[in-house]
PDB file of C-alpha atoms in Angstrom:
ATOM      1  CA  MET A 288     -11.699 -10.790   7.559  1.00  0.00           C
ATOM      2  CA  ALA A 289      -8.231 -11.476   6.206  1.00  0.00           C
ATOM      3  CA  ARG A 290      -5.220 -10.974   8.433  1.00  0.00           C
ATOM      4  CA  SER A 291      -4.009  -8.151   6.162  1.00  0.00           C
ATOM      5  CA  ASP A 292      -7.293  -6.259   6.431  1.00  0.00           C
ATOM      6  CA  ALA A 293      -7.425  -6.691  10.203  1.00  0.00           C
ATOM      7  CA  ALA A 294      -3.846  -5.446  10.617  1.00  0.00           C
ATOM      8  CA  ALA A 295      -4.526  -2.386   8.451  1.00  0.00           C
ATOM      9  CA  ARG A 296      -7.731  -1.613  10.353  1.00  0.00           C
ATOM     10  CA  ALA A 297      -5.919  -1.993  13.694  1.00  0.00           C
ATOM     11  CA  LEU A 298      -3.235   0.464  12.608  1.00  0.00           C
ATOM     12  CA  LEU A 299      -5.814   3.048  11.517  1.00  0.00           C
ATOM     13  CA  THR A 300      -7.678   2.604  14.800  1.00  0.00           C
ATOM     14  CA  GLN A 301      -4.442   2.859  16.812  1.00  0.00           C
ATOM     15  CA  PHE A 302      -3.734   6.288  15.343  1.00  0.00           C
ATOM     16  CA  GLY A 303      -7.360   7.481  15.181  1.00  0.00           C
ATOM     17  CA  ILE A 304      -7.355   7.823  11.398  1.00  0.00           C
ATOM     18  CA  ASP A 305     -10.881   7.881  10.010  1.00  0.00           C
ATOM     19  CA  ASP A 306     -10.758  10.048   6.893  1.00  0.00           C
ATOM     20  CA  ALA A 307      -9.139   9.740   3.483  1.00  0.00           C
ATOM     21  CA  PRO A 308      -6.708  10.290   2.001  1.00  0.00           C
ATOM     22  CA  ILE A 309      -4.622   8.212   4.387  1.00  0.00           C
ATOM     23  CA  ASP A 310      -1.009   9.381   4.770  1.00  0.00           C
ATOM     24  CA  PRO A 311       1.241   6.297   4.918  1.00  0.00           C
ATOM     25  CA  ARG A 312       4.314   8.459   5.571  1.00  0.00           C
ATOM     26  CA  LEU A 313       2.684   9.873   8.705  1.00  0.00           C
ATOM     27  CA  ILE A 314       1.784   6.365   9.874  1.00  0.00           C
ATOM     28  CA  ALA A 315       5.377   5.259   9.290  1.00  0.00           C
ATOM     29  CA  GLU A 316       6.649   8.221  11.312  1.00  0.00           C
ATOM     30  CA  LYS A 317       4.259   7.418  14.169  1.00  0.00           C
ATOM     31  CA  LEU A 318       5.644   3.862  14.150  1.00  0.00           C
ATOM     32  CA  GLY A 319       9.210   5.201  14.283  1.00  0.00           C
ATOM     33  CA  VAL A 320       9.954   4.128  10.706  1.00  0.00           C
ATOM     34  CA  LEU A 321      12.151   6.444   8.653  1.00  0.00           C
ATOM     35  CA  VAL A 322      10.941   6.926   5.051  1.00  0.00           C
ATOM     36  CA  VAL A 323      13.734   7.773   2.624  1.00  0.00           C
ATOM     37  CA  PRO A 324      13.124   8.717  -1.026  1.00  0.00           C
ATOM     38  CA  GLN A 325      15.901   7.215  -3.141  1.00  0.00           C
ATOM     39  CA  ASP A 326      16.993   6.764  -6.723  1.00  0.00           C
ATOM     40  CA  MET A 327      16.299   3.112  -7.538  1.00  0.00           C
ATOM     41  CA  PRO A 328      16.081   1.104 -10.737  1.00  0.00           C
ATOM     42  CA  ASP A 329      12.706   1.615 -12.438  1.00  0.00           C
ATOM     43  CA  ASP A 330      11.603  -1.934 -11.626  1.00  0.00           C
ATOM     44  CA  VAL A 331      12.135  -1.418  -7.869  1.00  0.00           C
ATOM     45  CA  SER A 332       9.390   0.523  -6.095  1.00  0.00           C
ATOM     46  CA  GLY A 333      10.775   0.340  -2.596  1.00  0.00           C
ATOM     47  CA  MET A 334      12.221  -1.723   0.214  1.00  0.00           C
ATOM     48  CA  LEU A 335      11.977  -2.247   3.931  1.00  0.00           C
ATOM     49  CA  MET A 336      15.137  -2.641   5.967  1.00  0.00           C
ATOM     50  CA  ARG A 337      15.084  -3.751   9.590  1.00  0.00           C
ATOM     51  CA  ARG A 338      17.994  -4.017  11.954  1.00  0.00           C
ATOM     52  CA  GLY A 339      17.161  -4.417  15.603  1.00  0.00           C
ATOM     53  CA  ASP A 340      14.768  -1.627  16.518  1.00  0.00           C
ATOM     54  CA  GLU A 341      15.604   0.435  13.425  1.00  0.00           C
ATOM     55  CA  GLN A 342      13.304   0.328  10.406  1.00  0.00           C
ATOM     56  CA  VAL A 343      13.727   2.227   7.155  1.00  0.00           C
ATOM     57  CA  ILE A 344      11.449   2.295   4.125  1.00  0.00           C
ATOM     58  CA  GLY A 345      13.189   3.278   0.921  1.00  0.00           C
ATOM     59  CA  VAL A 346      10.870   4.580  -1.812  1.00  0.00           C
ATOM     60  CA  ASN A 347      11.718   5.098  -5.476  1.00  0.00           C
ATOM     61  CA  GLN A 348      11.487   8.870  -5.780  1.00  0.00           C
ATOM     62  CA  LYS A 349      11.173   8.642  -9.575  1.00  0.00           C
ATOM     63  CA  HIS A 350       7.780   6.929  -9.306  1.00  0.00           C
ATOM     64  CA  HIS A 351       4.459   8.763  -9.312  1.00  0.00           C
ATOM     65  CA  GLU A 352       3.299  10.053  -5.923  1.00  0.00           C
ATOM     66  CA  ASN A 353       0.385   7.584  -5.814  1.00  0.00           C
ATOM     67  CA  ARG A 354       2.720   4.669  -6.480  1.00  0.00           C
ATOM     68  CA  GLN A 355       5.049   5.903  -3.732  1.00  0.00           C
ATOM     69  CA  ARG A 356       2.087   6.028  -1.331  1.00  0.00           C
ATOM     70  CA  PHE A 357       1.117   2.449  -2.216  1.00  0.00           C
ATOM     71  CA  THR A 358       4.735   1.335  -1.856  1.00  0.00           C
ATOM     72  CA  MET A 359       4.995   2.892   1.630  1.00  0.00           C
ATOM     73  CA  ALA A 360       1.747   1.169   2.635  1.00  0.00           C
ATOM     74  CA  HIS A 361       2.985  -2.109   1.119  1.00  0.00           C
ATOM     75  CA  GLU A 362       6.227  -1.925   3.114  1.00  0.00           C
ATOM     76  CA  LEU A 363       4.262  -1.128   6.281  1.00  0.00           C
ATOM     77  CA  GLY A 364       2.351  -4.325   5.518  1.00  0.00           C
ATOM     78  CA  HIS A 365       5.599  -6.275   5.518  1.00  0.00           C
ATOM     79  CA  LEU A 366       6.574  -4.590   8.776  1.00  0.00           C
ATOM     80  CA  LYS A 367       3.328  -5.537  10.502  1.00  0.00           C
ATOM     81  CA  LEU A 368       2.819  -8.990   8.959  1.00  0.00           C
ATOM     82  CA  HIS A 369       6.169 -10.550   8.065  1.00  0.00           C
ATOM     83  CA  ARG A 370       9.499 -11.234   9.683  1.00  0.00           C
ATOM     84  CA  GLY A 371      11.428 -10.258   6.552  1.00  0.00           C
ATOM     85  CA  ARG A 372      13.863 -12.074   4.359  1.00  0.00           C
ATOM     86  CA  PRO A 373      17.578 -12.189   4.908  1.00  0.00           C
ATOM     87  CA  LEU A 374      19.844 -10.225   2.616  1.00  0.00           C
ATOM     88  CA  ILE A 375      23.392 -11.405   2.320  1.00  0.00           C
ATOM     89  CA  LEU A 376      25.333  -8.571   3.913  1.00  0.00           C
ATOM     90  CA  ASP A 377      27.934  -8.421   6.616  1.00  0.00           C
ATOM     91  CA  THR A 378      25.229  -7.356   9.071  1.00  0.00           C
ATOM     92  CA  ASP A 379      22.070  -8.770  10.573  1.00  0.00           C
ATOM     93  CA  THR A 380      19.877  -6.555   8.380  1.00  0.00           C
ATOM     94  CA  ARG A 381      16.654  -7.983   6.909  1.00  0.00           C
ATOM     95  CA  VAL A 382      15.213  -6.466   3.736  1.00  0.00           C
ATOM     96  CA  ASN A 383      11.970  -6.728   1.770  1.00  0.00           C
ATOM     97  CA  PHE A 384      12.037  -5.316  -1.773  1.00  0.00           C
ATOM     98  CA  ARG A 385       8.985  -4.274  -3.775  1.00  0.00           C
ATOM     99  CA  ASP A 386       9.791  -4.775  -7.447  1.00  0.00           C
ATOM    100  CA  THR A 387       8.096  -5.918 -10.654  1.00  0.00           C
ATOM    101  CA  VAL A 388       7.986  -9.513  -9.414  1.00  0.00           C
ATOM    102  CA  SER A 389       6.406  -8.628  -6.069  1.00  0.00           C
ATOM    103  CA  SER A 390       3.885  -6.301  -7.688  1.00  0.00           C
ATOM    104  CA  MET A 391       2.593  -9.266  -9.733  1.00  0.00           C
ATOM    105  CA  ALA A 392       1.717 -10.790  -6.362  1.00  0.00           C
ATOM    106  CA  THR A 393       2.664 -14.391  -6.969  1.00  0.00           C
ATOM    107  CA  ASP A 394       4.273 -14.792  -3.546  1.00  0.00           C
ATOM    108  CA  ARG A 395       2.027 -15.140  -0.455  1.00  0.00           C
ATOM    109  CA  GLU A 396       3.838 -12.434   1.518  1.00  0.00           C
ATOM    110  CA  GLU A 397       3.692 -10.032  -1.427  1.00  0.00           C
ATOM    111  CA  MET A 398      -0.023 -10.690  -1.880  1.00  0.00           C
ATOM    112  CA  GLU A 399      -0.600 -10.040   1.823  1.00  0.00           C
ATOM    113  CA  ALA A 400       1.435  -6.817   1.702  1.00  0.00           C
ATOM    114  CA  ASN A 401      -0.505  -5.641  -1.368  1.00  0.00           C
ATOM    115  CA  ARG A 402      -3.804  -6.440   0.330  1.00  0.00           C
ATOM    116  CA  PHE A 403      -2.650  -4.632   3.492  1.00  0.00           C
ATOM    117  CA  ALA A 404      -1.674  -1.582   1.408  1.00  0.00           C
ATOM    118  CA  ALA A 405      -5.077  -1.483  -0.307  1.00  0.00           C
ATOM    119  CA  ALA A 406      -6.897  -1.879   3.022  1.00  0.00           C
ATOM    120  CA  LEU A 407      -4.744   0.816   4.647  1.00  0.00           C
ATOM    121  CA  LEU A 408      -5.108   3.388   1.862  1.00  0.00           C
ATOM    122  CA  ALA A 409      -8.733   2.564   1.004  1.00  0.00           C
ATOM    123  CA  PRO A 410     -10.429   1.120   4.099  1.00  0.00           C
ATOM    124  CA  GLU A 411     -13.569  -0.820   3.237  1.00  0.00           C
ATOM    125  CA  ALA A 412     -16.020   1.312   5.234  1.00  0.00           C
ATOM    126  CA  MET A 413     -14.621   4.551   3.800  1.00  0.00           C
ATOM    127  CA  VAL A 414     -14.678   3.186   0.247  1.00  0.00           C
ATOM    128  CA  ARG A 415     -18.264   1.955   0.554  1.00  0.00           C
ATOM    129  CA  ARG A 416     -19.383   5.301   2.007  1.00  0.00           C
ATOM    130  CA  ALA A 417     -17.569   7.298  -0.695  1.00  0.00           C
ATOM    131  CA  ALA A 418     -18.938   5.064  -3.482  1.00  0.00           C
ATOM    132  CA  ARG A 419     -22.464   5.417  -2.115  1.00  0.00           C
ATOM    133  CA  ASP A 420     -22.134   9.221  -2.045  1.00  0.00           C
ATOM    134  CA  ALA A 421     -20.346   9.587  -5.408  1.00  0.00           C
ATOM    135  CA  GLU A 422     -22.062  10.842  -8.541  1.00  0.00           C
ATOM    136  CA  PHE A 423     -21.075   8.686 -11.515  1.00  0.00           C
ATOM    137  CA  ARG A 424     -22.609   6.985 -14.551  1.00  0.00           C
ATOM    138  CA  THR A 425     -20.041   4.320 -15.353  1.00  0.00           C
ATOM    139  CA  ALA A 426     -17.676   2.062 -13.433  1.00  0.00           C
ATOM    140  CA  LYS A 427     -14.781   3.834 -15.142  1.00  0.00           C
ATOM    141  CA  GLN A 428     -16.004   7.181 -13.752  1.00  0.00           C
ATOM    142  CA  LEU A 429     -16.331   5.650 -10.284  1.00  0.00           C
ATOM    143  CA  VAL A 430     -12.793   4.258 -10.432  1.00  0.00           C
ATOM    144  CA  HIS A 431     -11.470   7.657 -11.507  1.00  0.00           C
ATOM    145  CA  LEU A 432     -13.332   9.510  -8.734  1.00  0.00           C
ATOM    146  CA  MET A 433     -12.335   7.035  -6.038  1.00  0.00           C
ATOM    147  CA  ALA A 434      -8.680   6.932  -7.132  1.00  0.00           C
ATOM    148  CA  GLY A 435      -8.509  10.709  -6.702  1.00  0.00           C
ATOM    149  CA  ARG A 436     -10.337  10.617  -3.365  1.00  0.00           C
ATOM    150  CA  PHE A 437      -8.043   7.973  -1.873  1.00  0.00           C
ATOM    151  CA  GLY A 438      -4.764   9.011  -3.528  1.00  0.00           C
ATOM    152  CA  MET A 439      -4.309   5.752  -5.421  1.00  0.00           C
ATOM    153  CA  SER A 440      -3.648   4.866  -9.024  1.00  0.00           C
ATOM    154  CA  GLU A 441      -6.694   3.992 -11.077  1.00  0.00           C
ATOM    155  CA  MET A 442      -5.333   0.462 -11.480  1.00  0.00           C
ATOM    156  CA  ALA A 443      -4.986  -0.046  -7.713  1.00  0.00           C
ATOM    157  CA  MET A 444      -8.442   1.427  -7.071  1.00  0.00           C
ATOM    158  CA  ASN A 445      -9.893  -0.744  -9.823  1.00  0.00           C
ATOM    159  CA  TYR A 446      -8.635  -3.869  -8.029  1.00  0.00           C
ATOM    160  CA  ARG A 447      -9.837  -2.558  -4.655  1.00  0.00           C
ATOM    161  CA  LEU A 448     -13.364  -1.950  -5.957  1.00  0.00           C
ATOM    162  CA  ILE A 449     -13.449  -5.392  -7.586  1.00  0.00           C
ATOM    163  CA  ASN A 450     -12.177  -7.091  -4.413  1.00  0.00           C
ATOM    164  CA  LEU A 451     -14.840  -5.317  -2.376  1.00  0.00           C
ATOM    165  CA  GLY A 452     -17.545  -6.379  -4.853  1.00  0.00           C
ATOM    166  CA  ILE A 453     -18.437  -2.776  -5.720  1.00  0.00           C
ATOM    167  CA  ILE A 454     -17.719  -3.245  -9.425  1.00  0.00           C
ATOM    168  CA  ALA A 455     -17.737  -6.555 -11.257  1.00  0.00           C
ATOM    169  CA  ASP A 456     -15.115  -6.236 -13.963  1.00  0.00           C
ATOM    170  CA  PRO A 457     -11.875  -4.356 -14.514  1.00  0.00           C
ATOM    171  CA  THR A 458     -12.262  -1.026 -16.267  1.00  0.00           C
ATOM    172  CA  PRO A 459      -9.721   0.215 -18.793  1.00  0.00           C
ATOM    173  CA  THR A 460      -7.150   2.444 -17.114  1.00  0.00           C
ATOM    174  CA  PRO A 461      -4.813   4.962 -18.749  1.00  0.00           C
TER     175      PRO A 461
END
């Protein structure tokens, strides 16, 4: 099991969460992390700021609710897995941004945070159980059903189902 998956599973276990949809805002609150909706440029989904014991997740409030949920989970991944990157400010604040570059997942930390977010919002056991119990005829229907069940975009659920080996190929998403 990848480090990202194990960290997500540990967090769900820590808070006794065993049913979807998972609420990443509630998890953040339980960890003492303030979540702040903000106006951000369209290509920035969110950011994590840490200074000492204070942690704040900023989320682009203009983005769709499902994208905001994934962004919160992604930033929680950075919190649990990564030390953060320095931002040049006149303070000792460390910031992780989630933007169009990070969402392409070409950087190891960004890939880990994306994997953590998927594992947090759509835990493997829950996804397998829901897929087994779902009534569908096509992979596209399954993706649509599962995206609604887990509060994720169809694109994110598509990748999750592929990564879990439940479907073989990407399905067209709106």
